[in-house]
């Protein structure tokens, strides 16, 4: 209903006016929220378009400029990751790299860490383990600086998967163990079980390689 009303409101606002900018920003936010429920990448694509329109129309002194600018790369990151998983890897990676570059010098360190993680996750989906490992490590460093336990746990999991896939089994096991400890601390049993399974597979592979 919010999306419908905001779309209607755009028909009655002058291009570049405060109402026009505000409606586009709110429309982008509403579409992003709906994506959280539907997981329909079309909602994210429309949200990104709405944020871009708002940002292009806004003047540098506008009080909401920074807020809208931050929403843009964050949406690009989520959409890029989704597009890679949906097979549109070239377009998805371009959005992810745009997001990482735009957030590198921003004050939103958490959004930057998230963009790095999502880029690593996208490369993992493509089985590009070298790039996946690089981005997971960069995300890990930033999450450590922010003391963000959830970010640390998922980055350790991704890094462990990348290391094991490249044959660095002992290093991968260490990363999985760190992820396990964090998920136990965070009391997230489903994630703990997921990492446990990865740990056990890597451990069996290491034992088999030692026997050979």
PDB file of C-alpha atoms in Angstrom:
ATOM      1  CA  UNK A   1       0.000   0.000   0.000  1.00  0.00           C
ATOM      2  CA  UNK A   2       2.858   2.393   0.840  1.00  0.00           C
ATOM      3  CA  UNK A   3       4.498   1.677  -2.524  1.00  0.00           C
ATOM      4  CA  UNK A   4       1.236   2.329  -4.348  1.00  0.00           C
ATOM      5  CA  UNK A   5       0.611   5.614  -2.519  1.00  0.00           C
ATOM      6  CA  UNK A   6       4.181   6.851  -3.034  1.00  0.00           C
ATOM      7  CA  UNK A   7       4.000   6.003  -6.742  1.00  0.00           C
ATOM      8  CA  UNK A   8       0.758   7.979  -7.006  1.00  0.00           C
ATOM      9  CA  UNK A   9       2.340  10.879  -5.113  1.00  0.00           C
ATOM     10  CA  UNK A  10       5.031  11.185  -7.780  1.00  0.00           C
ATOM     11  CA  UNK A  11       2.351  12.074 -10.336  1.00  0.00           C
ATOM     12  CA  UNK A  12       1.537  15.202  -8.319  1.00  0.00           C
ATOM     13  CA  UNK A  13       5.061  16.405  -7.447  1.00  0.00           C
ATOM     14  CA  UNK A  14       7.243  18.645  -9.556  1.00  0.00           C
ATOM     15  CA  UNK A  15      10.540  17.174 -10.734  1.00  0.00           C
ATOM     16  CA  UNK A  16      13.343  18.220  -8.390  1.00  0.00           C
ATOM     17  CA  UNK A  17      11.022  19.540  -5.686  1.00  0.00           C
ATOM     18  CA  UNK A  18      11.480  18.471  -2.026  1.00  0.00           C
ATOM     19  CA  UNK A  19       8.304  16.348  -2.277  1.00  0.00           C
ATOM     20  CA  UNK A  20       9.626  14.673  -5.440  1.00  0.00           C
ATOM     21  CA  UNK A  21      12.955  13.824  -3.759  1.00  0.00           C
ATOM     22  CA  UNK A  22      11.311  12.656  -0.552  1.00  0.00           C
ATOM     23  CA  UNK A  23       8.803  10.433  -2.378  1.00  0.00           C
ATOM     24  CA  UNK A  24      11.556   8.727  -4.369  1.00  0.00           C
ATOM     25  CA  UNK A  25      13.658   8.143  -1.263  1.00  0.00           C
ATOM     26  CA  UNK A  26      10.703   6.734   0.664  1.00  0.00           C
ATOM     27  CA  UNK A  27       9.726   4.613  -2.338  1.00  0.00           C
ATOM     28  CA  UNK A  28      13.244   3.151  -2.431  1.00  0.00           C
ATOM     29  CA  UNK A  29      13.028   2.345   1.271  1.00  0.00           C
ATOM     30  CA  UNK A  30       9.587   0.729   0.918  1.00  0.00           C
ATOM     31  CA  UNK A  31      10.742  -1.405  -2.012  1.00  0.00           C
ATOM     32  CA  UNK A  32      13.849  -2.467  -0.063  1.00  0.00           C
ATOM     33  CA  UNK A  33      11.660  -3.482   2.874  1.00  0.00           C
ATOM     34  CA  UNK A  34       9.361  -5.471   0.589  1.00  0.00           C
ATOM     35  CA  UNK A  35      12.389  -7.281  -0.830  1.00  0.00           C
ATOM     36  CA  UNK A  36      13.145  -8.519   2.699  1.00  0.00           C
ATOM     37  CA  UNK A  37       9.811 -10.365   2.543  1.00  0.00           C
ATOM     38  CA  UNK A  38       9.560 -11.342  -1.128  1.00  0.00           C
ATOM     39  CA  UNK A  39      13.259 -11.836  -2.034  1.00  0.00           C
ATOM     40  CA  UNK A  40      12.233 -10.595  -5.480  1.00  0.00           C
ATOM     41  CA  UNK A  41      15.276  -8.933  -7.074  1.00  0.00           C
ATOM     42  CA  UNK A  42      12.932  -6.742  -9.157  1.00  0.00           C
ATOM     43  CA  UNK A  43      12.035  -4.854  -5.954  1.00  0.00           C
ATOM     44  CA  UNK A  44      15.717  -4.122  -5.319  1.00  0.00           C
ATOM     45  CA  UNK A  45      16.273  -2.973  -8.897  1.00  0.00           C
ATOM     46  CA  UNK A  46      13.345  -0.544  -8.557  1.00  0.00           C
ATOM     47  CA  UNK A  47      14.609   0.606  -5.144  1.00  0.00           C
ATOM     48  CA  UNK A  48      18.032   1.337  -6.622  1.00  0.00           C
ATOM     49  CA  UNK A  49      16.425   3.325  -9.434  1.00  0.00           C
ATOM     50  CA  UNK A  50      14.348   5.333  -6.940  1.00  0.00           C
ATOM     51  CA  UNK A  51      17.391   6.135  -4.774  1.00  0.00           C
ATOM     52  CA  UNK A  52      19.384   7.200  -7.841  1.00  0.00           C
ATOM     53  CA  UNK A  53      16.567   9.489  -8.985  1.00  0.00           C
ATOM     54  CA  UNK A  54      16.383  11.103  -5.546  1.00  0.00           C
ATOM     55  CA  UNK A  55      20.147  11.564  -5.382  1.00  0.00           C
ATOM     56  CA  UNK A  56      20.384  13.032  -8.890  1.00  0.00           C
ATOM     57  CA  UNK A  57      17.658  15.585  -8.095  1.00  0.00           C
ATOM     58  CA  UNK A  58      19.022  16.643  -4.721  1.00  0.00           C
ATOM     59  CA  UNK A  59      21.339  19.591  -4.155  1.00  0.00           C
ATOM     60  CA  UNK A  60      24.541  19.202  -2.122  1.00  0.00           C
ATOM     61  CA  UNK A  61      23.162  21.204   0.807  1.00  0.00           C
ATOM     62  CA  UNK A  62      19.996  19.133   1.206  1.00  0.00           C
ATOM     63  CA  UNK A  63      19.761  17.767   4.755  1.00  0.00           C
ATOM     64  CA  UNK A  64      18.949  14.220   3.560  1.00  0.00           C
ATOM     65  CA  UNK A  65      21.685  13.946   0.922  1.00  0.00           C
ATOM     66  CA  UNK A  66      24.036  11.853   3.063  1.00  0.00           C
ATOM     67  CA  UNK A  67      21.252   9.494   4.116  1.00  0.00           C
ATOM     68  CA  UNK A  68      20.200   8.892   0.519  1.00  0.00           C
ATOM     69  CA  UNK A  69      23.811   8.514  -0.639  1.00  0.00           C
ATOM     70  CA  UNK A  70      24.382   5.790   1.976  1.00  0.00           C
ATOM     71  CA  UNK A  71      21.212   3.944   0.923  1.00  0.00           C
ATOM     72  CA  UNK A  72      22.402   3.785  -2.688  1.00  0.00           C
ATOM     73  CA  UNK A  73      25.598   1.680  -2.321  1.00  0.00           C
ATOM     74  CA  UNK A  74      23.975  -0.510   0.335  1.00  0.00           C
ATOM     75  CA  UNK A  75      21.142  -1.370  -2.057  1.00  0.00           C
ATOM     76  CA  UNK A  76      23.660  -1.956  -4.856  1.00  0.00           C
ATOM     77  CA  UNK A  77      25.484  -4.433  -2.635  1.00  0.00           C
ATOM     78  CA  UNK A  78      22.378  -6.484  -1.817  1.00  0.00           C
ATOM     79  CA  UNK A  79      21.109  -6.406  -5.403  1.00  0.00           C
ATOM     80  CA  UNK A  80      24.535  -7.276  -6.808  1.00  0.00           C
ATOM     81  CA  UNK A  81      24.836 -10.316  -4.550  1.00  0.00           C
ATOM     82  CA  UNK A  82      21.357 -11.480  -5.519  1.00  0.00           C
ATOM     83  CA  UNK A  83      22.010 -11.038  -9.256  1.00  0.00           C
ATOM     84  CA  UNK A  84      25.172 -13.166  -9.023  1.00  0.00           C
ATOM     85  CA  UNK A  85      23.237 -15.940  -7.304  1.00  0.00           C
ATOM     86  CA  UNK A  86      20.557 -15.649 -10.022  1.00  0.00           C
ATOM     87  CA  UNK A  87      23.157 -16.144 -12.755  1.00  0.00           C
ATOM     88  CA  UNK A  88      23.537 -12.499 -13.817  1.00  0.00           C
ATOM     89  CA  UNK A  89      27.091 -12.489 -12.488  1.00  0.00           C
ATOM     90  CA  UNK A  90      28.596  -9.763 -14.679  1.00  0.00           C
ATOM     91  CA  UNK A  91      25.993  -7.143 -13.791  1.00  0.00           C
ATOM     92  CA  UNK A  92      25.948  -8.308 -10.174  1.00  0.00           C
ATOM     93  CA  UNK A  93      29.716  -8.044  -9.710  1.00  0.00           C
ATOM     94  CA  UNK A  94      29.714  -4.580 -11.258  1.00  0.00           C
ATOM     95  CA  UNK A  95      27.151  -3.397  -8.701  1.00  0.00           C
ATOM     96  CA  UNK A  96      29.124  -5.008  -5.866  1.00  0.00           C
ATOM     97  CA  UNK A  97      32.388  -3.370  -6.917  1.00  0.00           C
ATOM     98  CA  UNK A  98      30.604  -0.012  -7.269  1.00  0.00           C
ATOM     99  CA  UNK A  99      29.254  -0.411  -3.753  1.00  0.00           C
ATOM    100  CA  UNK A 100      32.647  -1.308  -2.245  1.00  0.00           C
ATOM    101  CA  UNK A 101      34.349   1.629  -3.986  1.00  0.00           C
ATOM    102  CA  UNK A 102      31.673   4.137  -2.980  1.00  0.00           C
ATOM    103  CA  UNK A 103      31.719   3.037   0.656  1.00  0.00           C
ATOM    104  CA  UNK A 104      35.516   2.828   1.021  1.00  0.00           C
ATOM    105  CA  UNK A 105      35.881   6.427   2.174  1.00  0.00           C
ATOM    106  CA  UNK A 106      32.470   6.811   3.798  1.00  0.00           C
ATOM    107  CA  UNK A 107      31.725   7.080   7.504  1.00  0.00           C
ATOM    108  CA  UNK A 108      29.475   4.033   7.353  1.00  0.00           C
ATOM    109  CA  UNK A 109      32.050   1.357   8.191  1.00  0.00           C
ATOM    110  CA  UNK A 110      29.402  -1.292   8.812  1.00  0.00           C
ATOM    111  CA  UNK A 111      27.917  -0.826   5.332  1.00  0.00           C
ATOM    112  CA  UNK A 112      31.421  -1.048   3.870  1.00  0.00           C
ATOM    113  CA  UNK A 113      32.104  -4.291   5.767  1.00  0.00           C
ATOM    114  CA  UNK A 114      28.780  -5.697   4.563  1.00  0.00           C
ATOM    115  CA  UNK A 115      29.606  -4.770   0.950  1.00  0.00           C
ATOM    116  CA  UNK A 116      32.983  -6.518   1.235  1.00  0.00           C
ATOM    117  CA  UNK A 117      31.323  -9.613   2.681  1.00  0.00           C
ATOM    118  CA  UNK A 118      28.623  -9.703  -0.017  1.00  0.00           C
ATOM    119  CA  UNK A 119      31.312  -9.405  -2.705  1.00  0.00           C
ATOM    120  CA  UNK A 120      33.206 -12.310  -1.148  1.00  0.00           C
ATOM    121  CA  UNK A 121      29.986 -14.313  -1.005  1.00  0.00           C
ATOM    122  CA  UNK A 122      29.336 -13.593  -4.685  1.00  0.00           C
ATOM    123  CA  UNK A 123      32.806 -14.795  -5.654  1.00  0.00           C
ATOM    124  CA  UNK A 124      32.237 -17.907  -3.541  1.00  0.00           C
ATOM    125  CA  UNK A 125      29.057 -18.600  -5.529  1.00  0.00           C
ATOM    126  CA  UNK A 126      31.200 -18.382  -8.682  1.00  0.00           C
ATOM    127  CA  UNK A 127      33.837 -20.727  -7.150  1.00  0.00           C
ATOM    128  CA  UNK A 128      36.426 -17.956  -7.549  1.00  0.00           C
ATOM    129  CA  UNK A 129      38.112 -18.895  -4.289  1.00  0.00           C
ATOM    130  CA  UNK A 130      41.051 -16.482  -4.518  1.00  0.00           C
ATOM    131  CA  UNK A 131      38.851 -13.389  -4.820  1.00  0.00           C
ATOM    132  CA  UNK A 132      36.390 -14.799  -2.276  1.00  0.00           C
ATOM    133  CA  UNK A 133      39.209 -15.237   0.237  1.00  0.00           C
ATOM    134  CA  UNK A 134      40.504 -11.697  -0.381  1.00  0.00           C
ATOM    135  CA  UNK A 135      37.126 -10.038   0.187  1.00  0.00           C
ATOM    136  CA  UNK A 136      36.246 -12.207   3.183  1.00  0.00           C
ATOM    137  CA  UNK A 137      39.556 -11.258   4.815  1.00  0.00           C
ATOM    138  CA  UNK A 138      38.961  -7.557   4.145  1.00  0.00           C
ATOM    139  CA  UNK A 139      35.471  -7.837   5.619  1.00  0.00           C
ATOM    140  CA  UNK A 140      36.870  -9.717   8.612  1.00  0.00           C
ATOM    141  CA  UNK A 141      39.376  -6.962   9.396  1.00  0.00           C
ATOM    142  CA  UNK A 142      36.670  -4.304   9.301  1.00  0.00           C
ATOM    143  CA  UNK A 143      34.222  -6.350  11.387  1.00  0.00           C
ATOM    144  CA  UNK A 144      37.025  -6.855  13.933  1.00  0.00           C
ATOM    145  CA  UNK A 145      37.573  -3.109  14.099  1.00  0.00           C
ATOM    146  CA  UNK A 146      33.829  -2.622  14.645  1.00  0.00           C
ATOM    147  CA  UNK A 147      33.648  -5.535  17.122  1.00  0.00           C
ATOM    148  CA  UNK A 148      30.659  -6.878  15.176  1.00  0.00           C
ATOM    149  CA  UNK A 149      30.284 -10.510  16.237  1.00  0.00           C
ATOM    150  CA  UNK A 150      27.731 -11.512  13.597  1.00  0.00           C
ATOM    151  CA  UNK A 151      29.927 -10.096  10.864  1.00  0.00           C
ATOM    152  CA  UNK A 152      32.985 -11.831  12.288  1.00  0.00           C
ATOM    153  CA  UNK A 153      31.182 -15.174  12.459  1.00  0.00           C
ATOM    154  CA  UNK A 154      29.899 -15.138   8.884  1.00  0.00           C
ATOM    155  CA  UNK A 155      33.226 -13.849   7.531  1.00  0.00           C
ATOM    156  CA  UNK A 156      35.132 -16.616   9.323  1.00  0.00           C
ATOM    157  CA  UNK A 157      32.688 -19.130   7.820  1.00  0.00           C
ATOM    158  CA  UNK A 158      33.178 -17.781   4.297  1.00  0.00           C
ATOM    159  CA  UNK A 159      36.941 -17.563   4.738  1.00  0.00           C
ATOM    160  CA  UNK A 160      37.040 -21.138   6.036  1.00  0.00           C
ATOM    161  CA  UNK A 161      35.117 -22.380   3.003  1.00  0.00           C
ATOM    162  CA  UNK A 162      37.469 -20.533   0.637  1.00  0.00           C
ATOM    163  CA  UNK A 163      40.600 -21.832   2.372  1.00  0.00           C
ATOM    164  CA  UNK A 164      39.379 -25.430   2.411  1.00  0.00           C
ATOM    165  CA  UNK A 165      38.395 -25.226  -1.260  1.00  0.00           C
ATOM    166  CA  UNK A 166      41.920 -24.064  -2.087  1.00  0.00           C
ATOM    167  CA  UNK A 167      43.444 -26.945  -0.128  1.00  0.00           C
ATOM    168  CA  UNK A 168      44.458 -24.985   2.978  1.00  0.00           C
ATOM    169  CA  UNK A 169      42.659 -27.431   5.250  1.00  0.00           C
ATOM    170  CA  UNK A 170      44.287 -26.610   8.590  1.00  0.00           C
ATOM    171  CA  UNK A 171      43.815 -22.865   8.124  1.00  0.00           C
ATOM    172  CA  UNK A 172      40.224 -23.499   7.053  1.00  0.00           C
ATOM    173  CA  UNK A 173      39.573 -25.590  10.181  1.00  0.00           C
ATOM    174  CA  UNK A 174      40.946 -22.775  12.343  1.00  0.00           C
ATOM    175  CA  UNK A 175      38.592 -20.299  10.675  1.00  0.00           C
ATOM    176  CA  UNK A 176      35.615 -22.654  11.094  1.00  0.00           C
ATOM    177  CA  UNK A 177      36.501 -23.103  14.773  1.00  0.00           C
ATOM    178  CA  UNK A 178      36.483 -19.338  15.278  1.00  0.00           C
ATOM    179  CA  UNK A 179      33.088 -19.144  13.574  1.00  0.00           C
ATOM    180  CA  UNK A 180      31.783 -21.961  15.800  1.00  0.00           C
ATOM    181  CA  UNK A 181      32.941 -20.169  18.946  1.00  0.00           C
ATOM    182  CA  UNK A 182      31.262 -16.950  17.862  1.00  0.00           C
ATOM    183  CA  UNK A 183      27.945 -18.586  16.942  1.00  0.00           C
ATOM    184  CA  UNK A 184      27.970 -20.386  20.266  1.00  0.00           C
ATOM    185  CA  UNK A 185      28.540 -17.054  22.013  1.00  0.00           C
ATOM    186  CA  UNK A 186      25.747 -15.478  19.961  1.00  0.00           C
ATOM    187  CA  UNK A 187      23.436 -18.408  20.767  1.00  0.00           C
ATOM    188  CA  UNK A 188      22.579 -19.115  17.137  1.00  0.00           C
ATOM    189  CA  UNK A 189      22.172 -22.928  17.053  1.00  0.00           C
ATOM    190  CA  UNK A 190      21.206 -23.154  13.370  1.00  0.00           C
ATOM    191  CA  UNK A 191      24.347 -21.335  12.263  1.00  0.00           C
ATOM    192  CA  UNK A 192      26.399 -23.365  14.727  1.00  0.00           C
ATOM    193  CA  UNK A 193      25.104 -26.611  13.209  1.00  0.00           C
ATOM    194  CA  UNK A 194      25.865 -25.324   9.711  1.00  0.00           C
ATOM    195  CA  UNK A 195      29.475 -24.511  10.612  1.00  0.00           C
ATOM    196  CA  UNK A 196      29.831 -27.788  12.530  1.00  0.00           C
ATOM    197  CA  UNK A 197      28.953 -29.687   9.357  1.00  0.00           C
ATOM    198  CA  UNK A 198      31.527 -27.736   7.352  1.00  0.00           C
ATOM    199  CA  UNK A 199      34.121 -28.325  10.068  1.00  0.00           C
ATOM    200  CA  UNK A 200      33.518 -32.076  10.128  1.00  0.00           C
ATOM    201  CA  UNK A 201      33.763 -32.376   6.321  1.00  0.00           C
ATOM    202  CA  UNK A 202      37.042 -30.438   6.313  1.00  0.00           C
ATOM    203  CA  UNK A 203      38.377 -32.499   9.197  1.00  0.00           C
ATOM    204  CA  UNK A 204      37.573 -35.790   7.421  1.00  0.00           C
ATOM    205  CA  UNK A 205      39.232 -34.506   4.271  1.00  0.00           C
ATOM    206  CA  UNK A 206      42.366 -33.582   6.247  1.00  0.00           C
ATOM    207  CA  UNK A 207      42.518 -36.991   7.953  1.00  0.00           C
ATOM    208  CA  UNK A 208      42.098 -38.790   4.616  1.00  0.00           C
ATOM    209  CA  UNK A 209      44.887 -36.718   3.045  1.00  0.00           C
ATOM    210  CA  UNK A 210      47.206 -37.527   5.949  1.00  0.00           C
ATOM    211  CA  UNK A 211      46.509 -41.263   5.610  1.00  0.00           C
ATOM    212  CA  UNK A 212      47.364 -41.136   1.925  1.00  0.00           C
TER     213      UNK A 212
END
